[in-house]
Coordinates of C-alpha atoms in Angstrom, one line a residue:
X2 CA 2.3 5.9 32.0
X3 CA 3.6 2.6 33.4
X4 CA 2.0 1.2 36.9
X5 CA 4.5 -0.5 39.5
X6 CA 3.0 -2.3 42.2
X7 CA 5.7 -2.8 45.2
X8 CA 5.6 -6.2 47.2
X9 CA 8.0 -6.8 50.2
X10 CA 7.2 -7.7 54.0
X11 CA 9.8 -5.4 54.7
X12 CA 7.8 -1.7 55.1
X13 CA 11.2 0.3 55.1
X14 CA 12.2 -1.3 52.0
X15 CA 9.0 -0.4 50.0
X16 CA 8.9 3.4 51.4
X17 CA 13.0 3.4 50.1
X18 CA 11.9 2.4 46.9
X19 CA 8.9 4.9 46.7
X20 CA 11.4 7.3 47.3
X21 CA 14.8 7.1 46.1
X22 CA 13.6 6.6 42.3
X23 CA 11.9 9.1 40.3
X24 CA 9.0 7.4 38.7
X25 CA 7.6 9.8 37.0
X26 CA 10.9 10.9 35.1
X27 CA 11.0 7.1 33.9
X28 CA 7.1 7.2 32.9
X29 CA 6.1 5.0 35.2
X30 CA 3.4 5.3 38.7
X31 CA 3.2 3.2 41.8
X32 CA -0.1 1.8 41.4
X33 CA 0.0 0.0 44.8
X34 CA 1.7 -1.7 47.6
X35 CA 1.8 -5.0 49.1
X36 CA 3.4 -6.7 51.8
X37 CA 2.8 -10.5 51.1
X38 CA 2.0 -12.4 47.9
X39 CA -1.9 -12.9 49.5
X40 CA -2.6 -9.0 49.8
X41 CA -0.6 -8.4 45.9
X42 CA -2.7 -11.3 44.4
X43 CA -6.0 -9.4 45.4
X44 CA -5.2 -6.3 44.5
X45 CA -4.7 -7.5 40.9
X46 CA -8.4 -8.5 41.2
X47 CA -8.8 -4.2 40.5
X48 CA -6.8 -4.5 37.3
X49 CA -3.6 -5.6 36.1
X50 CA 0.1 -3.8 36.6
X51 CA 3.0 -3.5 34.0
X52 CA 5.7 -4.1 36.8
X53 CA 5.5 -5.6 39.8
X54 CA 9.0 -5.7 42.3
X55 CA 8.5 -8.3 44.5
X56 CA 10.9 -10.2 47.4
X57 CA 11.0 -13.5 47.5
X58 CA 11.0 -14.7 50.5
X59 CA 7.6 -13.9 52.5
X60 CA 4.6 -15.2 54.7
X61 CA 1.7 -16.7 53.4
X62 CA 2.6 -16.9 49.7
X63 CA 6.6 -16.2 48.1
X64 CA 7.5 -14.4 45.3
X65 CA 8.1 -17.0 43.3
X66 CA 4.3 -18.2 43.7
X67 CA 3.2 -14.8 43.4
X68 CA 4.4 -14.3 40.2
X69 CA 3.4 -17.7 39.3
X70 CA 0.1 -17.0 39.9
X71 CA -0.6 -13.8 38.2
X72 CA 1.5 -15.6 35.1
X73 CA -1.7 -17.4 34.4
X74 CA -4.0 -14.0 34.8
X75 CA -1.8 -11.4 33.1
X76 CA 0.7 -12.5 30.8
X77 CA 2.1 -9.4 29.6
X78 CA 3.1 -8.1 33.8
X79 CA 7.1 -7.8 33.9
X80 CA 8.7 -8.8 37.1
X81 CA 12.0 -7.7 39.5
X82 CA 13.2 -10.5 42.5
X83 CA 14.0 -8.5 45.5
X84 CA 15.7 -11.4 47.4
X85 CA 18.5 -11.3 50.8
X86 CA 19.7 -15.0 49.8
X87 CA 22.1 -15.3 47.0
X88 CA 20.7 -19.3 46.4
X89 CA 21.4 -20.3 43.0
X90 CA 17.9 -21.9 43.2
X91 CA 16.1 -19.0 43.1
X92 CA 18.1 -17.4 40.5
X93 CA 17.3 -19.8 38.4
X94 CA 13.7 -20.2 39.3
X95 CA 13.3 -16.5 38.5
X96 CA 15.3 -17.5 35.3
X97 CA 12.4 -20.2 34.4
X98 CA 9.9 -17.4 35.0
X99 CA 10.8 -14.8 33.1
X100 CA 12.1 -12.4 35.3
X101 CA 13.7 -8.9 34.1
X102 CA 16.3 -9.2 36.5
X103 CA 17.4 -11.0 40.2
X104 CA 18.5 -8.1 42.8
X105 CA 19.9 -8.4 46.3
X106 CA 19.5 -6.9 49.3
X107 CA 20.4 -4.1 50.0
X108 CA 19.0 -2.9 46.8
X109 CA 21.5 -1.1 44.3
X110 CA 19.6 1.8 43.4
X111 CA 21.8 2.4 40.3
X112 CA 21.2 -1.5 38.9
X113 CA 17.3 -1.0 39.6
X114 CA 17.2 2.0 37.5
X115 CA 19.3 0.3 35.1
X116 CA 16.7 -2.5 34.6
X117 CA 14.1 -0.1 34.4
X118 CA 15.3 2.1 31.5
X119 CA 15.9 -1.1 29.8
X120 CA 12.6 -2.2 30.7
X121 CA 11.4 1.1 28.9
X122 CA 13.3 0.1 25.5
X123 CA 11.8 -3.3 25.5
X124 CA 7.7 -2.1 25.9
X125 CA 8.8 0.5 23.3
X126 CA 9.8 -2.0 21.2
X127 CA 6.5 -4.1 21.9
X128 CA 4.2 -1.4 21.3
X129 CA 6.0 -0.5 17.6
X130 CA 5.4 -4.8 17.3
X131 CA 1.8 -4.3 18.6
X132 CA 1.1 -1.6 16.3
X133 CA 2.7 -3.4 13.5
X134 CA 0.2 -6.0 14.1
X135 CA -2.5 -4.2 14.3
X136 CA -2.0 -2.7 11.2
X137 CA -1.6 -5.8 9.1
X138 CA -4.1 -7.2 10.8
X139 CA -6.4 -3.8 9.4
X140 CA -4.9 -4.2 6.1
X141 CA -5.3 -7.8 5.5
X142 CA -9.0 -7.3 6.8
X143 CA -9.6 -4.4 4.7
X144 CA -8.3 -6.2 1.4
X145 CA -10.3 -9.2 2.6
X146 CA -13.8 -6.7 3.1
X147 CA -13.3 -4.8 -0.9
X148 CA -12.9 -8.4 -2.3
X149 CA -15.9 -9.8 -0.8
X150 CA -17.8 -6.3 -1.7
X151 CA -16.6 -6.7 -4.8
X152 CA -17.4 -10.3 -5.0
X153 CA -13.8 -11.1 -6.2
X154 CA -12.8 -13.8 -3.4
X155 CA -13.8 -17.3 -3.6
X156 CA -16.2 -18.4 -0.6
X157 CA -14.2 -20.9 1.1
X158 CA -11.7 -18.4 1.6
X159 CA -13.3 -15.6 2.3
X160 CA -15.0 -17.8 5.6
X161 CA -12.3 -19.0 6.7
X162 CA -10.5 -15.6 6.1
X163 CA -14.1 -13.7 8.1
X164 CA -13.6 -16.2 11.0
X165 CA -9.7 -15.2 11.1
X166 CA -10.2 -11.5 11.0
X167 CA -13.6 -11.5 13.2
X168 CA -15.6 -10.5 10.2
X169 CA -19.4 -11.7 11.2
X170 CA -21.2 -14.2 9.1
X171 CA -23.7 -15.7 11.5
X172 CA -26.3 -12.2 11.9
X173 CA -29.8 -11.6 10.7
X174 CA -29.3 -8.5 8.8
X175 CA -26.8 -7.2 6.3
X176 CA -26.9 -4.0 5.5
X177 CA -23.6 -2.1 3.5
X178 CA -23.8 1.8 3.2
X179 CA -20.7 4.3 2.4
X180 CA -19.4 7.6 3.4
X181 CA -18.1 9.8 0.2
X182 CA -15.6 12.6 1.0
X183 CA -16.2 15.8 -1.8
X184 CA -13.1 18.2 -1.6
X185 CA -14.2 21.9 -2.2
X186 CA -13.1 25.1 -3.3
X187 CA -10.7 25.9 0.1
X188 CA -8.2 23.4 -1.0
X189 CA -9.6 20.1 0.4
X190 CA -8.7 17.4 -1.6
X191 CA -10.2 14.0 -1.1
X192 CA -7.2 12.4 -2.9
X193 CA -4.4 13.5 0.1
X194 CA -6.8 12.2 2.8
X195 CA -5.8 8.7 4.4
X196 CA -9.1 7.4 4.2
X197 CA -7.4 3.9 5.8
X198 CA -7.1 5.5 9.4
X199 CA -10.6 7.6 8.9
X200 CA -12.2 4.2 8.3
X201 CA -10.7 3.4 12.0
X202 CA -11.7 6.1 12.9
X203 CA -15.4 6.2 11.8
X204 CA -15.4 2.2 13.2
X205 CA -15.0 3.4 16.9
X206 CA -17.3 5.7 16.6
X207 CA -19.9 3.9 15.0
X208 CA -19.6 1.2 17.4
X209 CA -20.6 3.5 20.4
X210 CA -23.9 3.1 21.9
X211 CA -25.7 0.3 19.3
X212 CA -27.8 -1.7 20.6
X213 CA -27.3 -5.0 21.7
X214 CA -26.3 -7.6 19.0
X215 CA -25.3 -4.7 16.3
X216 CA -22.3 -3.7 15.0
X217 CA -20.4 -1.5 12.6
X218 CA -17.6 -2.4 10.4
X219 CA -15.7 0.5 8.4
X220 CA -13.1 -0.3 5.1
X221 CA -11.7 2.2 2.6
X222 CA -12.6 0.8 -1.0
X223 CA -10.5 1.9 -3.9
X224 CA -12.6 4.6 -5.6
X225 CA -12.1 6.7 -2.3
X226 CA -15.0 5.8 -0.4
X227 CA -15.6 4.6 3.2
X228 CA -17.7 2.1 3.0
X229 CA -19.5 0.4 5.9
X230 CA -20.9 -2.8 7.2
X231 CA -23.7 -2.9 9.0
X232 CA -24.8 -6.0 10.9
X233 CA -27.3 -6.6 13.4
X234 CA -28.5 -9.8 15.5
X235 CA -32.9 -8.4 14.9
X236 CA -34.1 -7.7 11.4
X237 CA -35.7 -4.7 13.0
X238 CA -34.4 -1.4 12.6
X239 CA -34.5 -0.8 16.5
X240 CA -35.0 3.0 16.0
X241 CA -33.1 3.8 12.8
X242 CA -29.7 2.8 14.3
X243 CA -28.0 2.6 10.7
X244 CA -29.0 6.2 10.5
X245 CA -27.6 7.7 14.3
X246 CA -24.1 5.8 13.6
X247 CA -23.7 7.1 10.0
X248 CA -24.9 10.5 11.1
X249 CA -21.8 10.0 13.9
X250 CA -19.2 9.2 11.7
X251 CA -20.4 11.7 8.7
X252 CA -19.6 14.3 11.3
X253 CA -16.9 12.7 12.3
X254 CA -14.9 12.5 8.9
X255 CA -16.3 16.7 8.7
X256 CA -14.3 17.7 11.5
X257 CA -10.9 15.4 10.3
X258 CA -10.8 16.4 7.5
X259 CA -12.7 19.9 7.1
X260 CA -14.9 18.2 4.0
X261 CA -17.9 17.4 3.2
X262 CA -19.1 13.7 3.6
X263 CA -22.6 12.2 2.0
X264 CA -24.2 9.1 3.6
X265 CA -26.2 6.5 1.7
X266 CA -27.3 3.5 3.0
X267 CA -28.4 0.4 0.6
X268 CA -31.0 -2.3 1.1
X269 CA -30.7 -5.0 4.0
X270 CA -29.8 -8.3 3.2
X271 CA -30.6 -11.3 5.7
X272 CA -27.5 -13.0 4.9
X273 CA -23.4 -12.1 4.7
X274 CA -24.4 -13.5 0.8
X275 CA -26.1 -10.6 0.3
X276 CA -23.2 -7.9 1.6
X277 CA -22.0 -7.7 -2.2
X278 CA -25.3 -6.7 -3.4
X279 CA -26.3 -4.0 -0.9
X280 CA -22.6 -2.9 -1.4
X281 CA -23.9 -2.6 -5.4
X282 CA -27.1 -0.7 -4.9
X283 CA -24.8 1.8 -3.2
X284 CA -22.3 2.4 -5.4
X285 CA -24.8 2.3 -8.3
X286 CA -26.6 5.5 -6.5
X287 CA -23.2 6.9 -6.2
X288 CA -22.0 6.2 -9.5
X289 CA -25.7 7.9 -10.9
X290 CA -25.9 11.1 -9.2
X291 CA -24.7 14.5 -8.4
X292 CA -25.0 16.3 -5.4
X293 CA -25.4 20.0 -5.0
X294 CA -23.2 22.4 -2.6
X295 CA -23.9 23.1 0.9
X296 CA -25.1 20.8 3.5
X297 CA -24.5 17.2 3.9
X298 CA -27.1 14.8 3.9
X299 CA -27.5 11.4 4.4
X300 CA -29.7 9.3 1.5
X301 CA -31.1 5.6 2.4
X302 CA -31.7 3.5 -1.0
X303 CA -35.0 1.6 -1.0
X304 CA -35.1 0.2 -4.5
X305 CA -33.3 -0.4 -8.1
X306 CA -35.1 2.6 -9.5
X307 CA -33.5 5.0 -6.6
X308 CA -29.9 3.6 -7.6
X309 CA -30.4 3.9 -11.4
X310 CA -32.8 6.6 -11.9
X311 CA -33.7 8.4 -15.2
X312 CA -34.5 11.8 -16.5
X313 CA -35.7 13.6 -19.1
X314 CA -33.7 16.5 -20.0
X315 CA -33.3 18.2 -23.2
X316 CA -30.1 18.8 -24.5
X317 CA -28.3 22.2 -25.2
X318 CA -28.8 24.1 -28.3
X319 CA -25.7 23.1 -29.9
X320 CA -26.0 25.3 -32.9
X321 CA -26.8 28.7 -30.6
X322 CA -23.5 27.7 -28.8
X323 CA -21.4 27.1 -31.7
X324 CA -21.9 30.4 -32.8
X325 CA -21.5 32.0 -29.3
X326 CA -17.9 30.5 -29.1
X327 CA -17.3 32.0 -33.1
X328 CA -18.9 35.1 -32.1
X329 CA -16.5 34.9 -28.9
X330 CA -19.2 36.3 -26.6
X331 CA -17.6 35.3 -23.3
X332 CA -20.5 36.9 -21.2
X333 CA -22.7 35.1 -23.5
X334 CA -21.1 31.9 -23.2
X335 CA -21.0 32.0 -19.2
X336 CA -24.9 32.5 -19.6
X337 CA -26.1 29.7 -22.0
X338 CA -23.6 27.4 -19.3
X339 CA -25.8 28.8 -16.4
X340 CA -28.8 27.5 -18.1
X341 CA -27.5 24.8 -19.4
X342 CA -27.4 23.6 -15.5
X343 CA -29.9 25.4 -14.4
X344 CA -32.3 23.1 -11.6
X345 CA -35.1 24.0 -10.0
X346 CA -36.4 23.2 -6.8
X347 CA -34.7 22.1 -3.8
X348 CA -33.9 18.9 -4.2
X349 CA -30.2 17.7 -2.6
X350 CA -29.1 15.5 -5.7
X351 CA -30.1 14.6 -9.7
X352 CA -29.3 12.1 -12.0
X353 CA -25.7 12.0 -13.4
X354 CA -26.1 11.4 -16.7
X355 CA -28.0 14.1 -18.5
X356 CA -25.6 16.7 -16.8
X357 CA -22.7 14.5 -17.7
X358 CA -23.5 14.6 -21.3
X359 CA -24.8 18.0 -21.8
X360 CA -21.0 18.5 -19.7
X361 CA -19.7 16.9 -22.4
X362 CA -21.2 18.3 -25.3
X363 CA -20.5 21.5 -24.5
X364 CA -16.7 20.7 -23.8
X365 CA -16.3 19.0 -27.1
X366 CA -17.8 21.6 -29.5
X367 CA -15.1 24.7 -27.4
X368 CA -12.1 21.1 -28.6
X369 CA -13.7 21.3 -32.1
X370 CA -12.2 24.8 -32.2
X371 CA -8.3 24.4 -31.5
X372 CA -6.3 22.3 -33.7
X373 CA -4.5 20.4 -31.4
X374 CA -7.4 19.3 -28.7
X375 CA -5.9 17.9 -25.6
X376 CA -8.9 16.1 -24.2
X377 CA -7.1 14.6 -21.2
X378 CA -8.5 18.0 -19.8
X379 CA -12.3 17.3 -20.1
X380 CA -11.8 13.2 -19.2
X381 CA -9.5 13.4 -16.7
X382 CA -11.3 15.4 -14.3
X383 CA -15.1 14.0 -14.9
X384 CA -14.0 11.0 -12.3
X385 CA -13.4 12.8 -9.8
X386 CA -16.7 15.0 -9.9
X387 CA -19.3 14.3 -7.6
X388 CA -21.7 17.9 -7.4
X389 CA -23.4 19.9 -10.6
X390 CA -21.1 23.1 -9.6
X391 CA -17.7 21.4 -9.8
X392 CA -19.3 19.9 -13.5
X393 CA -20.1 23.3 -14.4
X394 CA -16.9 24.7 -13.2
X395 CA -15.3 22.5 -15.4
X396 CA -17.6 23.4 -18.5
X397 CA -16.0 27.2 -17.9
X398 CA -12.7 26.4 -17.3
X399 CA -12.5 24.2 -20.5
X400 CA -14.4 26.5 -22.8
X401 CA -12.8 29.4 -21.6
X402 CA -9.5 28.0 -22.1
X403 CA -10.2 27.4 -25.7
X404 CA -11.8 31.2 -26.4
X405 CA -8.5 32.8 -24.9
X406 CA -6.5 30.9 -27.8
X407 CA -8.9 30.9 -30.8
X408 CA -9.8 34.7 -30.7
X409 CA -6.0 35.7 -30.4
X410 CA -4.7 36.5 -34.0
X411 CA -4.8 33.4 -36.0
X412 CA -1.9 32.1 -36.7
X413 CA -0.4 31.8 -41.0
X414 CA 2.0 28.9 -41.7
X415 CA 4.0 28.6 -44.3
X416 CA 3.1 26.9 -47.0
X417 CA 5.1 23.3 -46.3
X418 CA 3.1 23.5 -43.1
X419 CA 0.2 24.0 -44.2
X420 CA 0.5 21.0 -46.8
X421 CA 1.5 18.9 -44.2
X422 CA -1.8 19.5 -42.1
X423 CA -3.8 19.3 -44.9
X424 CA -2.3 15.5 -45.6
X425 CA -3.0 14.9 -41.8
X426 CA -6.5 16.1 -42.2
X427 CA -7.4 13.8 -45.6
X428 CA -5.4 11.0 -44.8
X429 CA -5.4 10.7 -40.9
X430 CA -6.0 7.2 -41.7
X431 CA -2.7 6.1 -43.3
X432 CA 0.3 5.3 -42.5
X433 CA 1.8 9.0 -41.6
X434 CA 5.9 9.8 -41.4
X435 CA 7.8 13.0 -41.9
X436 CA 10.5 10.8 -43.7
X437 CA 7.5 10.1 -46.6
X438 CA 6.3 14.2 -46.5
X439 CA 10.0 15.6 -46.6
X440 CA 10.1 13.7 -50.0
X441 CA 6.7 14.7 -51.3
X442 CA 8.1 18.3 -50.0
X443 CA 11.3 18.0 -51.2
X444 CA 12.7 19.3 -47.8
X445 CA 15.1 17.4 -45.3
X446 CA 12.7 15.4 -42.6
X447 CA 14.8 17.2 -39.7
X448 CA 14.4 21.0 -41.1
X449 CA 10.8 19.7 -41.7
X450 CA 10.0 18.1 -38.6
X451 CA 12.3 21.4 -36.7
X452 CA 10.3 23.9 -38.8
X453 CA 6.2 21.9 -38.1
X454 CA 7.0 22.0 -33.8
X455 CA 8.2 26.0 -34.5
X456 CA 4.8 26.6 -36.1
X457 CA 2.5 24.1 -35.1
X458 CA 3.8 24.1 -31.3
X459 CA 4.1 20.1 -31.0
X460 CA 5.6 17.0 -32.9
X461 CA 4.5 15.9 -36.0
X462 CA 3.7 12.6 -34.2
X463 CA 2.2 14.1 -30.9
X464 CA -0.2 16.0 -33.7
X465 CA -1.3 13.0 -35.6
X466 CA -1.5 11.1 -32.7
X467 CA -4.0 13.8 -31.2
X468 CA -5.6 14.1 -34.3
X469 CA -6.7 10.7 -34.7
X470 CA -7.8 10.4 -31.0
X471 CA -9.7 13.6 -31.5
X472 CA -11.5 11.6 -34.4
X473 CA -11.6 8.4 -32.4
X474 CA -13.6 10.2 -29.7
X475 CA -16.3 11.3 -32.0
X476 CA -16.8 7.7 -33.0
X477 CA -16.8 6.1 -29.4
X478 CA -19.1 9.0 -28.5
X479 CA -21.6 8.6 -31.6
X480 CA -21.5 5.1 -32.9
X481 CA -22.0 2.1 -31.9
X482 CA -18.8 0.5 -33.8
X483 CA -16.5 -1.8 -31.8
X484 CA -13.3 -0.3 -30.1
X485 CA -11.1 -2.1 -32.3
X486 CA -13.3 -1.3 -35.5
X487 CA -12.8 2.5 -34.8
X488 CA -9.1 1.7 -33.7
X489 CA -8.4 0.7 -37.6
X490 CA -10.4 3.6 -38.9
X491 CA -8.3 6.0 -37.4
X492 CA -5.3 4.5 -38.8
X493 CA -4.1 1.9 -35.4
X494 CA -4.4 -1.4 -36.4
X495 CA -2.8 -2.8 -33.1
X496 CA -5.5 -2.5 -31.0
X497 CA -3.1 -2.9 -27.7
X498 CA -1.2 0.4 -29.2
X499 CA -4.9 2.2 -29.6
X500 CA -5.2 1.7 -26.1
X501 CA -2.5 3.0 -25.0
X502 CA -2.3 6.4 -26.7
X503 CA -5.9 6.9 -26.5
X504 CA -5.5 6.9 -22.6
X505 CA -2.5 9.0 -23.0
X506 CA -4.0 11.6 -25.1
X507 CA -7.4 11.5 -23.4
X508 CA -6.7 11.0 -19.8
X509 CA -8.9 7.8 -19.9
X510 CA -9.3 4.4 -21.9
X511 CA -12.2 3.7 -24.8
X512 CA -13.9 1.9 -22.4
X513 CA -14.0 4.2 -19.8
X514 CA -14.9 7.2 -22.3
X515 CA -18.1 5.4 -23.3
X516 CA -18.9 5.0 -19.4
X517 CA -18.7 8.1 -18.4
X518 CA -21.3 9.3 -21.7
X519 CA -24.2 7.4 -21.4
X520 CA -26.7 8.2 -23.6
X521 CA -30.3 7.4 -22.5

């Protein structure tokens, strides 16, 4: 609501105006009265108005000097002239000052109101500005705070862009930590979440009640965490105050968004040099755990090893499970899985990695199975899994998917098509068209390539193409060739091309593939 502060020396004029108008049906509250420039000026010493009416003529200060005078001290305070001279001279001194309008006495109620709705329209229109503002302002800063985490802006600009944007560079400690949101079963998906106005969010709250010289700064980064800037004047802890802020905004994001939120905080830095490399140890940690279900915790990381840790852990027994998914022993199957991610103890999170690849082993030998293996099912979703029950979940829901095909009734081409798969199979390698197999065939390539979908249930191309990547994956997985050796193995010698179907068959690139199974 809108505060109005009525000046005039002239008490039945001010009551009138109290009166006559209804404030509150235009938004707006008479914050006080005045009857001389003197008494208005102090009372703006309590806080500044939106609107102040004033006359012009009056003892001890005018309303021309009035508004003058709280010019300098609030800029943004709109102003009516109340005046009983029509004097050009103060029309256009009121002009000069900015005035919203110039009304004599007696006061036409209808014109006042007038001036007010349109009064409205214009702080509307300031406030959509002011938001505007603010928002680029948020979005330059946060575009300014990933590049410097991810040490992708040159240092001139990034100070003069940290003095711009009030990004600190003068404190004593550095310290980055990060908020990761994990959707669950009940439909909360970390992906729909606008992490941009949780970051403000978490920011104001993080702020509240640091001790002196500290201060939180909160950015989303593009893998879908909140990450945070702590920065503090002392490089002592002063009472774990990382912790009590992170804890406030972890709970925070909770009740927003009704998921679950994990805290870890990196190592301290001494300088705004070091910001990138605390931002590293965190997203290392991040990048080589799980977590389990259930509460949320908060995890501070002391050293290298805690980012990158390493564990033993035997592999499944590939050959047992093989025959589980010929036998098609579903119970069975769902049993070795348990096991397979089995943990003991209580502890709140464990390495990625040997999960990760026993995850992956087990998908790969249920793919082995079908003849066309879409494997943009098991690297598609392994990105966006953070805890050991959503990787087994996915172990199920794959292998599963692949028992419910394979034990139906097994399918008998015809003999063309069965030729054709058996060429695919042996020569994978070569240069493959229907036009070249229609010949061999002695068939038409359309009734050929009409009569391979009808069987086989996709293109001829979409089944080499899959065929190869299936092939391609074994390789990336097992050797140590180069991506473009294994490219021309599997019969793409444009490398560029390789690329691009592998991601489209396998829901991620080469490069990726290899990252996400890393053998130890």
């Amino acid at each position: 609501m809108r505060s109005v502060m009525l000046v005039d020396d002239e008490p039945l004029i001010v009551k009138g105006m109290q009166a006559i108008i209804d404030w509150d049906q235009n938004n707006m509250q008479i914050a006080g009265t005045a009857c001389n420039g003197l008494e208005a000026l102090a009372m703006m010493d309590e806080g500044p108005v939106d609107l102040i009416i004033t006359d012009i003529m009056m003892p001890q200060m005018t309303g021309l000097e009035l508004i003058r005078e709280i010019r300098e001290r609030s800029p943004y305070t709109k102003f009516i002239i109340l005046s009983g001279y029509e004097e050009f001279k103060y029309v256009r001194e009121g002009i000069s000052l900015g005035v919203e309008n110039y009304l004599l006495k007696p006061v036409n109620m209808d014109e006042l109101e007038a001036t007010i709705k349109h009064m409205q329209r214009d702080w509307e229109q300031e406030e959509i500005r002011q938001i505007q503002m603010d928002q680029s302002w948020r979005i330059l800063r946060n575009n300014i705070l990933q590049r410097w985490a991810n040490e992708t802006i040159d240092a001139k600009e990034f100070r003069e862009r940290a003095q711009l944007l009030e990004i600190p560079m003068n404190k004593s400690n550095y310290c980055a930590a990060a908020l990761r949101i994990v959707g669950d079963d009940e439909g909360n998906d970390p992906q729909k979440i606008h992490l941009a106005g949780i970051a403000e969010k978490c920011e104001l709250l993080g702020n509240q009640g640091l001790p002196d010289g500290c201060g939180v700064i909160c950015f989303p980064d593009q893998e879908g965490d909140i990450m945070l800037l702590f920065v503090s004047a002392s490089t002592e802890d002063r009472g774990g105050w990382h912790l009590q802020a992170l804890s406030r905004m972890k709970q925070a994001v909770a009740e927003v968004t009704g998921a679950r939120a994990w805290g870890i905080i990196g190592q301290s830095e001494s300088t705004y040099l070091g910001f990138p490399k605390s931002c590293k140890s965190v997203k290392l940690w991040l990048q080589n755990h799980l977590f389990m279900e259930g509460d949320t915790f908060i995890m501070q990381v002391e050293s290298e090893e805690d980012a990158n840790p390493y564990q033993e852990k035997p592999g499944p027994a590939m050959e047992q499970f093989h025959k589980l998914l010929r036998d098609g022993e579903g119970t069975e199957v769902d049993r070795f899985i348990d096991e397979v991610f089995m943990v003991e103890g209580k502890e709140c999170c464990f390495p990625r990695t040997p999960f990760f690849n026993s995850a992956i082993q087990l998908m790969l030998a249920a793919k082995e199975l079908e003849k066309t293996p879409d494997y943009g099912e098991i690297f598609g979703p392994l990105s966006r899994i953070h805890t050991l029950s959503k990787l087994k979940q996915l172990v199920r829901k794959t292998v599963h998917r692949t028992l419910n095909t394979y034990h139906t009734a097994e399918k008998t081409y015809s003999p063309h098509i069965m030729s054709v798969l058996e060429v695919v199979k042996n020569h994978y390698q070569d240069e493959l068209s229907l036009k070249t197999l229609s010949q061999r065939l002695e068939l038409h390539p359309n009734y050929l390539g009409q009569l391979f979908q009808q069987e086989v249930g996709t293109t001829f191309s979409d089944y080499v193409n899959q065929y190869r990547i299936e092939r391609a994956t074994h390789l990336l997985l097992y050797s140590d060739k180069k991506t473009a050796e294994i490219a021309g193995e599997v019969g793409y010698w444009d490398s560029t091309y390789f690329y691009r179907q592998f991601k489209k068959y396998a829901g991620v690139s080469p490069t990726e593939l290899r990252s996400i199974y890393m053998k130890k």
